[in-house]
Coordinates of C-alpha atoms in Angstrom, one line a residue:
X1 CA 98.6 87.5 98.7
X2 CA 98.5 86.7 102.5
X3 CA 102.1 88.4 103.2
X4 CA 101.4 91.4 100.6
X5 CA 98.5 92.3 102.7
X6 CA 100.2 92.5 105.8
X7 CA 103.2 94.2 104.5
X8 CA 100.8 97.1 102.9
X9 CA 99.5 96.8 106.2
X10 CA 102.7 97.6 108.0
X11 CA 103.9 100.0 105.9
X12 CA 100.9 102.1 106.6
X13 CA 101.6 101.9 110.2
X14 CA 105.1 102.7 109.3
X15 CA 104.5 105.6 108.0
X16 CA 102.7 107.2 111.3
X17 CA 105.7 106.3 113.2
X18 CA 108.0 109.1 114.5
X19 CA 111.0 108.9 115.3
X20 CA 111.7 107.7 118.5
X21 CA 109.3 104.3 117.5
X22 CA 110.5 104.2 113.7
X23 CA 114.3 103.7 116.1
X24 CA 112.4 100.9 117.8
X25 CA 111.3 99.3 114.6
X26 CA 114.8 99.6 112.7
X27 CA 116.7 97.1 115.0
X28 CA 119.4 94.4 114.7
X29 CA 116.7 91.5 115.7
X30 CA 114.1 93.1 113.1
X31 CA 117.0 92.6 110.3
X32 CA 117.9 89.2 111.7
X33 CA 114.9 87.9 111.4
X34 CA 113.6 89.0 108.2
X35 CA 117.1 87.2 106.6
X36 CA 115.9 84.4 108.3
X37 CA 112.4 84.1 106.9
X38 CA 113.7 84.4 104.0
X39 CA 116.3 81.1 104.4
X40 CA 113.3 79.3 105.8
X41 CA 111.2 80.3 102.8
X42 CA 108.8 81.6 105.2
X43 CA 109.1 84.9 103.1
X44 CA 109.3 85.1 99.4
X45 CA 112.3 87.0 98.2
X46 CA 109.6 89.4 96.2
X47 CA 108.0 90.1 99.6
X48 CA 110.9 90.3 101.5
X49 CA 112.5 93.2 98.7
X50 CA 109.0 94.9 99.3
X51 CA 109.5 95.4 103.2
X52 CA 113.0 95.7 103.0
X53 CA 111.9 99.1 100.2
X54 CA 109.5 100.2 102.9
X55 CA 112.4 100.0 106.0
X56 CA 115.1 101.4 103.8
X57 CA 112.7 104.1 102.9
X58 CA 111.6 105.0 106.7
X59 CA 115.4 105.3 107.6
X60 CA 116.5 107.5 104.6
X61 CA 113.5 109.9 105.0
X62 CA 113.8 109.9 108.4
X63 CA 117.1 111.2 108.2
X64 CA 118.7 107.8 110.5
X65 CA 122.1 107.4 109.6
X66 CA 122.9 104.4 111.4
X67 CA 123.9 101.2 108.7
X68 CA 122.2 98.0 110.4
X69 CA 122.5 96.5 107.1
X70 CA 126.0 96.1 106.5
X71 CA 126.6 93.7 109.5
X72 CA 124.4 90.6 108.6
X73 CA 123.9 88.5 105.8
X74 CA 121.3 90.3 104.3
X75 CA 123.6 92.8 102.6
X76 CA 125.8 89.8 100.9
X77 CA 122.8 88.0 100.0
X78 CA 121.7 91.3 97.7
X79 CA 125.3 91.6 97.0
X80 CA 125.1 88.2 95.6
X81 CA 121.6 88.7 93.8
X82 CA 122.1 92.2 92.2
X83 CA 125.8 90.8 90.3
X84 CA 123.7 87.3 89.6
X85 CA 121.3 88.9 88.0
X86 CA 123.0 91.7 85.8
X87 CA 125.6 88.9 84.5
X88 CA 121.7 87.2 83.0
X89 CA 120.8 90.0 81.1
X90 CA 118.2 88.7 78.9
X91 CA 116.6 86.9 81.9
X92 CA 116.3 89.5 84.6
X93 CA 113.2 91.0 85.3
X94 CA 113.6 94.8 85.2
X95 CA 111.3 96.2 87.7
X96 CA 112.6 93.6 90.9
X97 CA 115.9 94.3 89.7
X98 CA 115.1 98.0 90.0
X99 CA 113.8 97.0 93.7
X100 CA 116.5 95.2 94.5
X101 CA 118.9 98.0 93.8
X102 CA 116.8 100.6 95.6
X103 CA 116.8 98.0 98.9
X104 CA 120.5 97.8 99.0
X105 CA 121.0 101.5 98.5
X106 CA 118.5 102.5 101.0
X107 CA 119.7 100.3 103.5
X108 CA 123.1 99.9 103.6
X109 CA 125.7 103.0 103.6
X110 CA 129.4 101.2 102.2
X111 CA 129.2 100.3 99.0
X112 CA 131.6 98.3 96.6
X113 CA 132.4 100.5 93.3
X114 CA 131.6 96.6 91.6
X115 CA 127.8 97.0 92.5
X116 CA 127.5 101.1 92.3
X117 CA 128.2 100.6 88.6
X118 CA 125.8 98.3 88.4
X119 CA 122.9 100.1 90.5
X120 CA 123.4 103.8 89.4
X121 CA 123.0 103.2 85.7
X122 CA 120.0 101.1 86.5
X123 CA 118.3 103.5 88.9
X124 CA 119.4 106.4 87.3
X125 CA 117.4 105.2 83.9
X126 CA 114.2 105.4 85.8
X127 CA 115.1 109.0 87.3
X128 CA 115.3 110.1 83.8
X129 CA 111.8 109.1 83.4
X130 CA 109.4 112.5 82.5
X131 CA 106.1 111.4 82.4
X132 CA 104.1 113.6 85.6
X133 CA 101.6 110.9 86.4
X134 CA 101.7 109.7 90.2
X135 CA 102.6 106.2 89.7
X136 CA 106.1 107.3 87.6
X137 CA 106.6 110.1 89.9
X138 CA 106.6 107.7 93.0
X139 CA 108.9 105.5 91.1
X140 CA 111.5 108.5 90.3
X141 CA 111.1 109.4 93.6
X142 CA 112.1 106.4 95.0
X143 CA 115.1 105.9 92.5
X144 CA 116.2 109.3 93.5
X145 CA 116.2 108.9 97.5
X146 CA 118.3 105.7 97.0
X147 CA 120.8 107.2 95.0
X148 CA 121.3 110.0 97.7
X149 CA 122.2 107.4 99.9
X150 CA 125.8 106.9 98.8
X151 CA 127.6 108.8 100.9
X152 CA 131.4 107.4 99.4
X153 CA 132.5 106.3 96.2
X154 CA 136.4 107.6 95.5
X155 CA 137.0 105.5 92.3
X156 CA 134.8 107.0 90.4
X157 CA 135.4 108.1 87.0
X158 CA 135.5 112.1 86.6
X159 CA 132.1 113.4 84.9
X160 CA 130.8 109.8 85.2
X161 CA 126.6 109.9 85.4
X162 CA 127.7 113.8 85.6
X163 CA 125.4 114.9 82.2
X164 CA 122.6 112.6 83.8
X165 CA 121.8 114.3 87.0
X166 CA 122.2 117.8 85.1
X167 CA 119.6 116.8 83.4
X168 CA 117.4 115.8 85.7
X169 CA 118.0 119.0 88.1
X170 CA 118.2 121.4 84.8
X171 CA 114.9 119.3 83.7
X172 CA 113.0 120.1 86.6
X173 CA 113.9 123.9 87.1
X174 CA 111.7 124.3 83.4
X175 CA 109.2 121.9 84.1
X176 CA 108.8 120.8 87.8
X177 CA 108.0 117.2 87.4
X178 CA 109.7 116.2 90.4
X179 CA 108.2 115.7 94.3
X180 CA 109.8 117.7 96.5
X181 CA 111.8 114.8 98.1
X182 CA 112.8 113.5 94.6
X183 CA 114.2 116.7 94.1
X184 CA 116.0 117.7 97.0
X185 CA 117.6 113.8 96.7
X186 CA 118.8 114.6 92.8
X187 CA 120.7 117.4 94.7
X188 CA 122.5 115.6 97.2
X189 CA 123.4 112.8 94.7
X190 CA 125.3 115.0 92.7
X191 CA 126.8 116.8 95.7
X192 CA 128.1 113.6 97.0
X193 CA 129.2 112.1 94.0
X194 CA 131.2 115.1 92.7
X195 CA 132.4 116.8 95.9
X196 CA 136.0 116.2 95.3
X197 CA 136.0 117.7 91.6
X198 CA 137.1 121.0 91.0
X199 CA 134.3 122.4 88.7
X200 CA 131.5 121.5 91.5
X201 CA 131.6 124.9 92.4
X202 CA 131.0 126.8 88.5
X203 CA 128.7 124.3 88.2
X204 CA 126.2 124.6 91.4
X205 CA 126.7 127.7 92.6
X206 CA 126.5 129.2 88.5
X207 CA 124.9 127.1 86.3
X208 CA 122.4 125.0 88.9
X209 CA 121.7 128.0 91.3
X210 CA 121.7 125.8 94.6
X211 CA 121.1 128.7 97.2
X212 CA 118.5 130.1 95.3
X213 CA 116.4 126.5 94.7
X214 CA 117.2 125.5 98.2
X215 CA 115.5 128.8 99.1
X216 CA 112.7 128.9 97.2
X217 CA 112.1 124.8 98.2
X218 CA 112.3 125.7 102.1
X219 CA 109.9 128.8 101.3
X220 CA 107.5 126.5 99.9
X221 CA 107.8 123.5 102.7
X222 CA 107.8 126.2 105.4
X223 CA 104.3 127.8 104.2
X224 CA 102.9 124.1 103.8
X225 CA 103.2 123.6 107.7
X226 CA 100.8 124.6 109.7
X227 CA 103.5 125.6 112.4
X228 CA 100.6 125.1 114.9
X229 CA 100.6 121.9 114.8
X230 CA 97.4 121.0 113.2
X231 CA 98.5 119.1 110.2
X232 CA 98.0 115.9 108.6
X233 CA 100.1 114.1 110.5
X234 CA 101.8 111.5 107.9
X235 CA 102.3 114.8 105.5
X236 CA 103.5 117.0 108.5
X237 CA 106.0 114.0 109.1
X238 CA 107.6 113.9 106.3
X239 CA 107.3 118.0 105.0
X240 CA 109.2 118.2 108.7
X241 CA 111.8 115.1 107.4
X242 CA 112.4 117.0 103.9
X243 CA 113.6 120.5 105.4
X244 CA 116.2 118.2 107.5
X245 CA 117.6 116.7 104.4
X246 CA 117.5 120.0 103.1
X247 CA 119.6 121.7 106.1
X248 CA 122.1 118.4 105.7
X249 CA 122.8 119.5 102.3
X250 CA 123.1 122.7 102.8
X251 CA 125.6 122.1 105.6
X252 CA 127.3 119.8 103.1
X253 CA 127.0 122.8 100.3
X254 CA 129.1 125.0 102.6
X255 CA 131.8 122.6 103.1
X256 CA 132.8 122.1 100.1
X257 CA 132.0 125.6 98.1
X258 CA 132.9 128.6 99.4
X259 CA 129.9 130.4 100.4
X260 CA 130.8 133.8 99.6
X261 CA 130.3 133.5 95.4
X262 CA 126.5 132.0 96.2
X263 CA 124.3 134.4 95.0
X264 CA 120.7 135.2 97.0
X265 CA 123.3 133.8 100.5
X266 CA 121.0 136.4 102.4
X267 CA 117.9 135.3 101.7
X268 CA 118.7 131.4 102.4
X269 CA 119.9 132.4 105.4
X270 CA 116.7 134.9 106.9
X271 CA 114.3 132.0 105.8
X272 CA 116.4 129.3 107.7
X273 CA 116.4 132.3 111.0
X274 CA 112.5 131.7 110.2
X275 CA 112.1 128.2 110.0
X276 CA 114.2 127.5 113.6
X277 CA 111.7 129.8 115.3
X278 CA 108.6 129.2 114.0
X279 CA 109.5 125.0 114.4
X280 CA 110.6 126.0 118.0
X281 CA 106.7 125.3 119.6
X282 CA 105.0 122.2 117.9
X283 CA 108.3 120.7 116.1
X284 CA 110.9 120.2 118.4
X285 CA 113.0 117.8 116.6
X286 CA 113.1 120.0 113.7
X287 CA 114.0 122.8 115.9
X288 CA 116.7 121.0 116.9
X289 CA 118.1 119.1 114.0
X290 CA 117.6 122.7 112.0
X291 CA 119.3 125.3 114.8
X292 CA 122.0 122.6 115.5
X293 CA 123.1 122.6 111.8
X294 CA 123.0 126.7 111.3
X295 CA 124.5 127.3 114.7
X296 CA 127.1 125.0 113.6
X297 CA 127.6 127.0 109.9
X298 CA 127.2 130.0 111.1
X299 CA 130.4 129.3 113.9
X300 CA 132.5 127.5 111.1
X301 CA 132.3 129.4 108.0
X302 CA 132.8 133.5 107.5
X303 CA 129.3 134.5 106.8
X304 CA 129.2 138.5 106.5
X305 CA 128.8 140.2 109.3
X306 CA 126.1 142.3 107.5
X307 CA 124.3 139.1 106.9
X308 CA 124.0 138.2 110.4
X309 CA 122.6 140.9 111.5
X310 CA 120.1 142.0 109.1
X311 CA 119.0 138.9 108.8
X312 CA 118.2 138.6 112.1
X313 CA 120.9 135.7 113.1
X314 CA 122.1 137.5 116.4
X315 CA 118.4 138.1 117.7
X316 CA 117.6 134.4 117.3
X317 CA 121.2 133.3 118.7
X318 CA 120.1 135.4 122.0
X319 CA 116.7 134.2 121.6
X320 CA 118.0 130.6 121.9
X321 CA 120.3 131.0 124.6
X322 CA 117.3 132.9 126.7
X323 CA 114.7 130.1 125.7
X324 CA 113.8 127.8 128.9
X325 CA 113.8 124.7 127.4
X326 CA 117.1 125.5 125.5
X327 CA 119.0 121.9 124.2
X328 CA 122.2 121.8 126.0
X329 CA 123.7 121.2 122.8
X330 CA 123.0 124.1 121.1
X331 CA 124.0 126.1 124.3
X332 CA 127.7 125.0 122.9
X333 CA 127.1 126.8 119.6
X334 CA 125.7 129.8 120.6
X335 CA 128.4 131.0 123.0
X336 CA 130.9 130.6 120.3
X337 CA 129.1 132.2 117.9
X338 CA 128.6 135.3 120.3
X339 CA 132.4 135.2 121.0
X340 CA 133.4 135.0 117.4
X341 CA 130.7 137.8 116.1
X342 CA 133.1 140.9 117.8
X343 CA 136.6 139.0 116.1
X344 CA 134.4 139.3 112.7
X345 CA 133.3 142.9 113.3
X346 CA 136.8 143.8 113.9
X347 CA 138.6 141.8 111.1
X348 CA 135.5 142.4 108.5
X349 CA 135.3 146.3 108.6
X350 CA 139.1 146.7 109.3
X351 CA 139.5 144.9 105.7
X352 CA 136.7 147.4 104.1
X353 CA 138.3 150.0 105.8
X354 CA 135.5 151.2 107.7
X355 CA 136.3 152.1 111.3
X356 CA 132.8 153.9 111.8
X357 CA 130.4 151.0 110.5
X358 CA 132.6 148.4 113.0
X359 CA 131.9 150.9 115.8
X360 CA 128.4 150.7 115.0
X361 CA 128.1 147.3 115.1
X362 CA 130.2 147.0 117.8
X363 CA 128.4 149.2 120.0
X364 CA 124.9 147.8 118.6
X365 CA 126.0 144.3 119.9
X366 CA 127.1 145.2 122.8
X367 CA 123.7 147.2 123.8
X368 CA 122.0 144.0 122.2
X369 CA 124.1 142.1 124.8
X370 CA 123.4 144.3 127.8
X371 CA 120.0 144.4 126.8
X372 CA 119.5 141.1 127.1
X373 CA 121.2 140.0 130.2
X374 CA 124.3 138.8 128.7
X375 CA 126.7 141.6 129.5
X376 CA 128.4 140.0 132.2
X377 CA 127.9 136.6 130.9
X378 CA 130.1 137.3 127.7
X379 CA 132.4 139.3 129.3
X380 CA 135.3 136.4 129.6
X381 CA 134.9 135.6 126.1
X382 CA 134.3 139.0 124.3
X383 CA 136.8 141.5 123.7
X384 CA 136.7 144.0 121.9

């Protein structure tokens, strides 16, 4: 009861952490010495699979990337649990195993097909679970957001859990028993598990609607915010950590599906304008995370030219590049994307045969330009 306490205890403390100190807490020694508590006996194996939920948790909604797990015994010594246990059947108790699973998956990033097959069934079972009561919804939650961990799988069987996570996403659009992170995690487990198939476009861009839903779910996180920064700061935190994994997946959306068929393209991309300047002040890491990701889509793919600027993606762009505290990063984005926009113009309206809208636009950039200070600036990379 001793250790419970003190993990509840930590995990609470956890989850005040940002991230610069959630970094500090997710190191090699941290992971080291947990396996070794639990060799010692020092730390039960139930207690150990409760932290290790907690840490695998921080990282994943955090948005952390980095795979600590996979380089010390702690991943072979689930590897070893999960296959003993699913070979006794009869014997295994359900709800560790389901922790067990979620551990693994939340912590590690490479994962043998041998033990996906056995943890997506399993978790996937309790994502399928409708009840709306807290305690169910935590767990589906939780099942969700470990699932959207895998990142590779490449022998997997065509439509294999396919039907599953329709259902789920399909289930929630009628009757919105999902959190928001449970959600947003359904998505990117079906993105990454069937990005190489050939119907993922009919199927989320028709049938699923992913612009729209990925709209309507920023709208909704963005008005929850209190962009002034007085929030509660654990719901803040993690509100702020959902709209990253939100702009991840749509940066992963537009990889793989071309962009052009989505329907409701303009509005997704005026509320994600919105959401890098109003995070700008109070939320700098968002800021960030967000305007590197757009900057980045916005230079790679062939958004319309009438998109960018109605929607008010050029103003921001020189908005950016004028701000004081501008990341240095981001500098690299935006005078790309200013030397592509005129190549765009040109190509775009000579395709629509439309020489008097591209000398519009042309001439409305450049005055925007000039306006702005940038004339002179641009003038080795622009031309007309």
């Amino acid at each position: 009861m001793e250790q419970k306490q003190k993990i509840k205890e930590m995990n609470e403390m956890m989850d005040k952490m940002d991230e610069n100190e959630s970094h500090c807490v997710l190191t090699n020694e941290e992971f080291k010495e947990i396996d070794k508590m639990i060799e010692e006996k020092k730390l039960s194996l139930e207690n150990a699979i409760l932290l290790l939920k907690q840490l695998g948790y921080l990282k994943t909604l955090k948005c952390m990337y980095s795979s600590f797990f996979e380089m010390f015994s702690l991943i072979e010594r689930f590897e070893r649990l999960i296959i003993e246990k699913e070979k006794k059947k009869e014997e295994k108790n359900e709800k560790i195993f389901v922790d067990i699973c979620e551990s693994y998956l939340l912590l590690g990033r490479w994962f043998s097909s041998e033990l996906l097959s056995i943890c997506i069934p399993c978790l996937l079972k309790v994502a399928l679970k409708k009840e709306e009561n807290e305690e169910t919804q935590k767990e589906v939650e939780m099942a969700l957001l470990a699932l959207s961990c895998i990142e590779y799988w490449n022998e997997i069987e065509q439509g294999l859990f396919l039907n599953e996570i329709k259902i789920i996403i399909q289930y929630h659009q009628e009757h919105h028993n999902l959190t928001r992170l449970a959600y947003q995690s359904a998505w990117r487990f079906l993105m990454i598990l069937y990005r190489n198939e050939e119907s993922l476009e009919r199927l989320i861009v028709n049938e699923l609607n992913f612009v729209k839903e990925a709209t309507r779910e920023l709208e909704v996180l963005k008005s929850c915010v209190n962009w002034k920064g007085n929030n509660n700061e654990i719901e803040a935190m993690k509100k702020s950590s959902i709209i990253k994994r939100w702009m991840i997946l749509i940066h992963l959306f537009c990889n793989y599906i071309d962009i052009s068929k989505a329907d409701g393209l303009e509005d997704l991309v005026g509320c994600i304008v919105d959401l890098c300047r109003i995070s700008i002040e109070n939320y700098k890491s968002l800021h960030i995370h967000c305007s590197s990701k757009f900057f980045s889509l916005i230079c790679q793919k062939e958004l319309s030219v009438d998109i960018l600027m109605e929607k008010g993606v050029v103003d921001y762009v020189l908005e950016e590049t004028l701000h004081p505290t501008i990341n240095l990063d981001l500098i690299e984005n935006c005078v790309p994307f200013l030397s592509l926009l005129p190549r765009r113009i040109n190509e775009e309206y000579a395709e629509k045969h439309d020489e008097h809208k591209r000398e519009l636009l042309q001439r409305k950039l450049s005055d925007k330009l000039e306006e702005e200070g940038f004339s002179d600036i641009m003038a080795i990379y622009i031309y007309f």
